[in-house]
Tab-separated table of C-alpha atoms in Angstrom:
chain	number	residue	atom	x	y	z
A	5	UNK	CA	79.866	-11.398	72.515
A	6	UNK	CA	80.812	-14.689	74.205
A	7	UNK	CA	81.212	-13.319	77.694
A	8	UNK	CA	79.361	-9.998	77.889
A	9	UNK	CA	80.152	-7.561	80.639
A	10	UNK	CA	77.593	-7.238	83.398
A	11	UNK	CA	76.261	-3.723	83.926
A	12	UNK	CA	74.266	-2.421	86.883
A	13	UNK	CA	72.430	0.836	86.138
A	14	UNK	CA	70.442	2.815	88.714
A	15	UNK	CA	67.587	5.160	87.870
A	16	UNK	CA	66.825	3.158	84.738
A	17	UNK	CA	63.103	3.702	84.202
A	18	UNK	CA	63.531	6.970	82.287
A	19	UNK	CA	65.983	9.473	80.897
A	20	UNK	CA	69.611	8.649	80.222
A	21	UNK	CA	69.434	5.543	82.410
A	22	UNK	CA	66.669	4.018	80.298
A	23	UNK	CA	68.421	4.872	77.045
A	24	UNK	CA	71.651	3.347	78.326
A	25	UNK	CA	69.923	0.115	79.359
A	26	UNK	CA	68.262	-0.184	75.956
A	27	UNK	CA	71.533	0.376	74.097
A	28	UNK	CA	73.371	-2.133	76.290
A	29	UNK	CA	70.773	-4.840	75.691
A	30	UNK	CA	70.848	-4.172	71.949
A	31	UNK	CA	74.604	-4.802	72.041
A	32	UNK	CA	74.356	-8.059	73.993
A	33	UNK	CA	75.428	-6.952	77.462
A	34	UNK	CA	73.936	-8.359	80.648
A	35	UNK	CA	72.079	-5.579	82.436
A	36	UNK	CA	70.682	-5.325	85.940
A	37	UNK	CA	68.638	-2.144	86.200
A	38	UNK	CA	67.093	-0.477	89.225
A	39	UNK	CA	64.132	1.775	89.843
A	40	UNK	CA	61.928	2.719	92.765
A	41	UNK	CA	59.065	1.035	90.891
A	42	UNK	CA	59.875	-2.318	89.294
A	43	UNK	CA	56.705	-2.459	87.180
A	44	UNK	CA	57.378	0.967	85.677
A	45	UNK	CA	60.906	-0.184	84.850
A	46	UNK	CA	59.690	-3.377	83.158
A	47	UNK	CA	57.145	-1.394	81.143
A	48	UNK	CA	59.710	1.230	80.119
A	49	UNK	CA	62.399	-1.208	78.981
A	50	UNK	CA	59.790	-3.416	77.287
A	51	UNK	CA	61.849	-6.538	76.631
A	52	UNK	CA	61.856	-10.270	77.332
A	53	UNK	CA	65.623	-10.454	76.879
A	54	UNK	CA	67.050	-12.947	79.379
A	55	UNK	CA	70.052	-10.634	79.754
A	56	UNK	CA	67.819	-8.105	81.540
A	57	UNK	CA	67.228	-8.152	85.304
A	58	UNK	CA	64.782	-5.517	86.629
A	59	UNK	CA	65.201	-4.625	90.288
A	60	UNK	CA	63.221	-2.482	92.702
A	61	UNK	CA	65.670	-0.611	94.912
A	62	UNK	CA	65.523	2.090	97.567
A	63	UNK	CA	68.906	3.803	97.353
A	64	UNK	CA	68.652	5.016	100.934
A	65	UNK	CA	68.120	1.464	102.226
A	66	UNK	CA	71.375	-0.503	102.330
A	67	UNK	CA	69.451	-3.752	102.776
A	68	UNK	CA	67.544	-3.088	99.560
A	69	UNK	CA	70.795	-2.395	97.728
A	70	UNK	CA	72.459	-5.528	99.082
A	71	UNK	CA	69.517	-7.665	97.959
A	72	UNK	CA	69.784	-6.227	94.443
A	73	UNK	CA	73.525	-6.867	94.276
A	74	UNK	CA	73.074	-10.442	95.472
A	75	UNK	CA	70.380	-11.067	92.846
A	76	UNK	CA	72.613	-9.633	90.140
A	77	UNK	CA	75.624	-11.758	91.056
A	78	UNK	CA	73.517	-14.883	91.534
A	79	UNK	CA	72.098	-14.513	88.012
A	80	UNK	CA	75.023	-13.108	86.035
A	81	UNK	CA	78.013	-14.232	88.136
A	82	UNK	CA	79.617	-10.835	88.616
A	83	UNK	CA	79.321	-7.068	88.209
A	84	UNK	CA	81.680	-5.299	85.836
A	85	UNK	CA	80.267	-1.793	85.476
A	86	UNK	CA	78.180	0.185	87.967
A	87	UNK	CA	76.469	3.290	86.610
A	88	UNK	CA	75.100	5.535	89.351
A	89	UNK	CA	72.549	7.420	87.299
A	90	UNK	CA	69.662	7.851	89.757
A	91	UNK	CA	69.032	11.433	90.828
A	92	UNK	CA	66.800	14.426	90.274
A	93	UNK	CA	67.064	18.169	89.745
A	94	UNK	CA	66.017	20.828	92.215
A	95	UNK	CA	65.503	24.487	91.412
A	96	UNK	CA	65.127	27.182	94.061
A	97	UNK	CA	67.314	29.744	95.794
A	98	UNK	CA	69.230	28.744	98.907
A	99	UNK	CA	66.899	30.889	100.993
A	100	UNK	CA	63.755	29.395	99.498
A	101	UNK	CA	64.570	25.717	99.833
A	102	UNK	CA	63.895	24.236	103.247
A	103	UNK	CA	66.296	22.023	105.136
A	104	UNK	CA	64.087	19.037	104.320
A	105	UNK	CA	64.028	19.848	100.594
A	106	UNK	CA	67.798	20.246	100.475
A	107	UNK	CA	68.472	17.072	102.462
A	108	UNK	CA	66.144	15.026	100.263
A	109	UNK	CA	68.150	16.052	97.198
A	110	UNK	CA	71.383	15.085	98.953
A	111	UNK	CA	69.858	11.784	100.120
A	112	UNK	CA	69.291	10.618	96.545
A	113	UNK	CA	71.994	12.371	94.537
A	114	UNK	CA	74.836	11.985	97.050
A	115	UNK	CA	74.124	9.429	99.753
A	116	UNK	CA	72.261	7.100	97.401
A	117	UNK	CA	75.312	7.038	95.151
A	118	UNK	CA	77.635	6.534	98.120
A	119	UNK	CA	75.514	3.637	99.344
A	120	UNK	CA	75.789	1.925	95.960
A	121	UNK	CA	79.555	2.466	95.835
A	122	UNK	CA	80.046	1.165	99.366
A	123	UNK	CA	78.009	-1.972	98.729
A	124	UNK	CA	79.454	-2.844	95.306
A	125	UNK	CA	83.101	-2.409	96.242
A	126	UNK	CA	83.531	-5.800	97.990
A	127	UNK	CA	82.489	-7.538	94.766
A	128	UNK	CA	84.820	-5.454	92.601
A	129	UNK	CA	87.755	-5.835	94.999
A	130	UNK	CA	87.270	-9.604	95.095
A	131	UNK	CA	87.478	-9.852	91.304
A	132	UNK	CA	90.213	-7.180	91.089
A	133	UNK	CA	88.418	-5.384	88.289
A	134	UNK	CA	85.471	-3.156	87.559
A	135	UNK	CA	84.399	0.329	86.623
A	136	UNK	CA	82.245	2.740	88.622
A	137	UNK	CA	80.661	5.466	86.502
A	138	UNK	CA	78.979	8.262	88.436
A	139	UNK	CA	76.641	10.486	86.448
A	140	UNK	CA	77.188	14.072	87.511
A	141	UNK	CA	76.397	17.182	85.469
A	142	UNK	CA	78.098	20.253	84.089
A	143	UNK	CA	76.440	21.741	87.203
A	144	UNK	CA	78.879	19.618	89.215
A	145	UNK	CA	81.760	21.582	87.695
A	146	UNK	CA	80.149	25.018	87.463
A	147	UNK	CA	77.911	26.435	90.184
A	148	UNK	CA	76.976	29.768	88.616
A	149	UNK	CA	73.383	28.810	87.869
A	150	UNK	CA	70.980	30.924	89.964
A	151	UNK	CA	68.402	28.659	91.552
A	152	UNK	CA	70.424	25.478	91.231
A	153	UNK	CA	72.681	25.914	94.252
A	154	UNK	CA	71.572	22.793	96.115
A	155	UNK	CA	71.553	20.639	92.993
A	156	UNK	CA	75.016	21.947	92.080
A	157	UNK	CA	76.192	21.170	95.613
A	158	UNK	CA	75.048	17.561	95.286
A	159	UNK	CA	76.882	17.136	92.006
A	160	UNK	CA	80.003	18.928	93.292
A	161	UNK	CA	79.976	16.355	96.107
A	162	UNK	CA	79.701	13.491	93.625
A	163	UNK	CA	82.649	14.826	91.650
A	164	UNK	CA	84.750	15.299	94.784
A	165	UNK	CA	84.265	11.841	96.223
A	166	UNK	CA	84.627	10.205	92.803
A	167	UNK	CA	88.053	11.803	92.387
A	168	UNK	CA	89.027	10.358	95.771
A	169	UNK	CA	87.458	7.011	94.861
A	170	UNK	CA	89.519	6.842	91.683
A	171	UNK	CA	92.722	7.129	93.714
A	172	UNK	CA	91.513	4.689	96.388
A	173	UNK	CA	90.562	1.842	94.038
A	174	UNK	CA	93.282	2.125	91.405
A	175	UNK	CA	95.464	-0.525	93.050
A	176	UNK	CA	92.577	-3.013	92.826
A	177	UNK	CA	92.359	-2.660	89.052
A	178	UNK	CA	89.132	-0.679	89.341
A	179	UNK	CA	88.372	2.493	87.376
A	180	UNK	CA	86.147	5.435	88.326
A	181	UNK	CA	84.716	7.960	85.890
A	182	UNK	CA	82.670	11.136	86.382
A	183	UNK	CA	80.265	11.827	83.513
A	184	UNK	CA	79.248	15.492	83.314
A	185	UNK	CA	76.574	16.028	80.682
A	186	UNK	CA	75.326	19.368	79.460
A	187	UNK	CA	71.722	19.672	78.295
A	188	UNK	CA	70.368	16.413	76.849
A	189	UNK	CA	66.850	15.808	75.613
A	190	UNK	CA	65.530	13.614	78.435
A	191	UNK	CA	62.786	14.029	81.053
A	192	UNK	CA	65.226	15.713	83.440
A	193	UNK	CA	63.475	19.104	83.182
A	194	UNK	CA	59.971	17.632	83.325
A	195	UNK	CA	57.858	18.139	86.439
A	196	UNK	CA	58.410	14.513	87.465
A	197	UNK	CA	62.186	15.005	87.631
A	198	UNK	CA	62.656	18.649	88.641
A	199	UNK	CA	61.756	19.676	92.175
A	200	UNK	CA	60.661	23.224	92.992
A	201	UNK	CA	60.423	25.019	96.358
A	202	UNK	CA	57.232	24.585	98.348
A	203	UNK	CA	57.479	28.241	99.427
A	204	UNK	CA	58.941	30.367	96.622
A	205	UNK	CA	60.055	33.918	97.347
A	206	UNK	CA	59.038	36.179	94.483
A	207	UNK	CA	61.836	38.646	95.195
A	208	UNK	CA	64.229	36.206	93.498
A	209	UNK	CA	63.591	37.372	89.947
A	210	UNK	CA	66.697	35.684	88.487
A	211	UNK	CA	65.697	32.353	90.041
A	212	UNK	CA	62.157	32.561	88.695
A	213	UNK	CA	63.543	33.421	85.250
A	214	UNK	CA	65.916	30.457	85.418
A	215	UNK	CA	63.086	28.183	86.499
A	216	UNK	CA	60.801	29.387	83.708
A	217	UNK	CA	63.563	29.089	81.112
A	218	UNK	CA	64.359	25.489	82.042
A	219	UNK	CA	60.769	24.305	82.389
A	220	UNK	CA	59.132	26.148	79.500
A	221	UNK	CA	61.855	26.892	76.946
A	222	UNK	CA	64.793	24.510	77.365
A	223	UNK	CA	62.691	21.428	78.158
A	224	UNK	CA	62.275	19.458	74.933
A	225	UNK	CA	64.727	21.636	73.024
A	226	UNK	CA	68.018	20.386	74.442
A	227	UNK	CA	70.708	19.865	71.809
A	228	UNK	CA	72.121	16.680	73.329
A	229	UNK	CA	71.054	13.275	71.980
A	230	UNK	CA	70.728	10.765	74.874
A	231	UNK	CA	71.348	7.828	72.517
A	232	UNK	CA	74.741	9.282	71.602
A	233	UNK	CA	75.462	10.004	75.268
A	234	UNK	CA	74.687	6.386	76.151
A	235	UNK	CA	76.968	5.133	73.399
A	236	UNK	CA	79.760	7.408	74.629
A	237	UNK	CA	79.456	5.880	78.107
A	238	UNK	CA	79.602	2.366	76.638
A	239	UNK	CA	82.743	3.273	74.683
A	240	UNK	CA	84.414	4.740	77.773
A	241	UNK	CA	83.668	1.579	79.760
A	242	UNK	CA	85.332	-0.489	77.031
A	243	UNK	CA	88.507	1.597	77.157
A	244	UNK	CA	91.632	0.216	78.832
A	245	UNK	CA	92.455	3.724	80.034
A	246	UNK	CA	89.127	5.479	80.689
A	247	UNK	CA	89.025	9.145	81.712
A	248	UNK	CA	88.336	10.310	85.234
A	249	UNK	CA	86.336	13.253	83.829
A	250	UNK	CA	84.095	12.866	80.802
A	251	UNK	CA	82.169	15.947	79.682
A	252	UNK	CA	79.320	15.265	77.261
A	253	UNK	CA	77.899	17.870	74.899
A	254	UNK	CA	79.388	20.870	73.122
A	255	UNK	CA	77.714	23.104	75.712
A	256	UNK	CA	79.437	21.245	78.560
A	257	UNK	CA	82.756	21.492	76.720
A	258	UNK	CA	82.441	25.248	76.263
A	259	UNK	CA	81.204	25.914	79.813
A	260	UNK	CA	84.008	23.829	81.319
A	261	UNK	CA	86.689	25.699	79.393
A	262	UNK	CA	85.143	29.049	80.283
A	263	UNK	CA	85.393	28.201	83.973
A	264	UNK	CA	88.930	26.871	83.679
A	265	UNK	CA	90.065	30.059	81.942
A	266	UNK	CA	88.208	32.239	84.447
A	267	UNK	CA	89.920	30.496	87.370
A	268	UNK	CA	93.313	30.862	85.724
A	269	UNK	CA	92.755	34.597	85.284
A	270	UNK	CA	91.558	35.039	88.856
A	271	UNK	CA	94.440	33.050	90.312
A	272	UNK	CA	96.974	35.151	88.448
A	273	UNK	CA	95.227	38.425	89.343
A	274	UNK	CA	95.450	37.572	93.034
A	275	UNK	CA	98.762	35.686	92.958
A	276	UNK	CA	100.570	38.224	95.120
A	277	UNK	CA	98.019	37.778	97.902
A	278	UNK	CA	97.937	33.998	97.475
A	279	UNK	CA	101.696	33.492	97.819
A	280	UNK	CA	102.146	36.119	100.554
A	281	UNK	CA	100.726	33.901	103.289
A	282	UNK	CA	103.789	31.774	104.120
A	283	UNK	CA	105.822	32.284	107.284
A	284	UNK	CA	108.681	34.769	106.931
A	285	UNK	CA	111.779	32.617	107.366
A	286	UNK	CA	114.009	35.550	108.257
A	287	UNK	CA	111.723	36.583	111.116
A	288	UNK	CA	111.545	32.979	112.297
A	289	UNK	CA	115.307	32.703	112.429
A	290	UNK	CA	115.586	35.985	114.350
């Protein structure tokens, strides 16, 4: 690869972000990777490849982000693909989770991603090219997971503003893609990546069951292979016509179609009410 694309990946010290960075370096790409702890990132990636730039970044500090972008461009000359992967899960009913707990999840999953997008756009507009890939979740398309309401809300937000972003940046030759994985075998469900309420309410039996299922049964038994997910993201970034929505995993595929069909049925069942809300033109004319 004579002129490899330059990738910037956030949340790269573990999980899908780490796997993606490793695959990119194996294939000769230039990779700037961020983490809250630079030494942990260096240890996790474990390479002396000169195409790798480890960066310590606070996603809620625009100055920290700007410094990382400047370092990336100074070393590699440009940024071609931004992958907003940083984020964490949060399980707990809406009543259980405090305002502070909910806002912290939004700060990283939503506002951290927005900060990266805002700061990288001047570079991408100047070069009239680029691709922003925002890692969402099937929980950003389907909210019917008891105990994951706040997490779902953060990912719904990511999907909403990425759809708008796609329309806003199209004229600059820039693409935007939402990646919505199902269950992949990463550390996402481990204690270090899944927040729980400080004050649980035991009356929420379905929430406790969901929490137990994810932490004790699903964790480590996910069907999705993160290496294959990373390769799928690389392939999408190489496409001349990448998708706006990319679902990853057979479980995500099935869940997405189930929701689409459910909405269709509900819309048709209530069509008479839906279309009955226009002004009556005859009464207006009278």
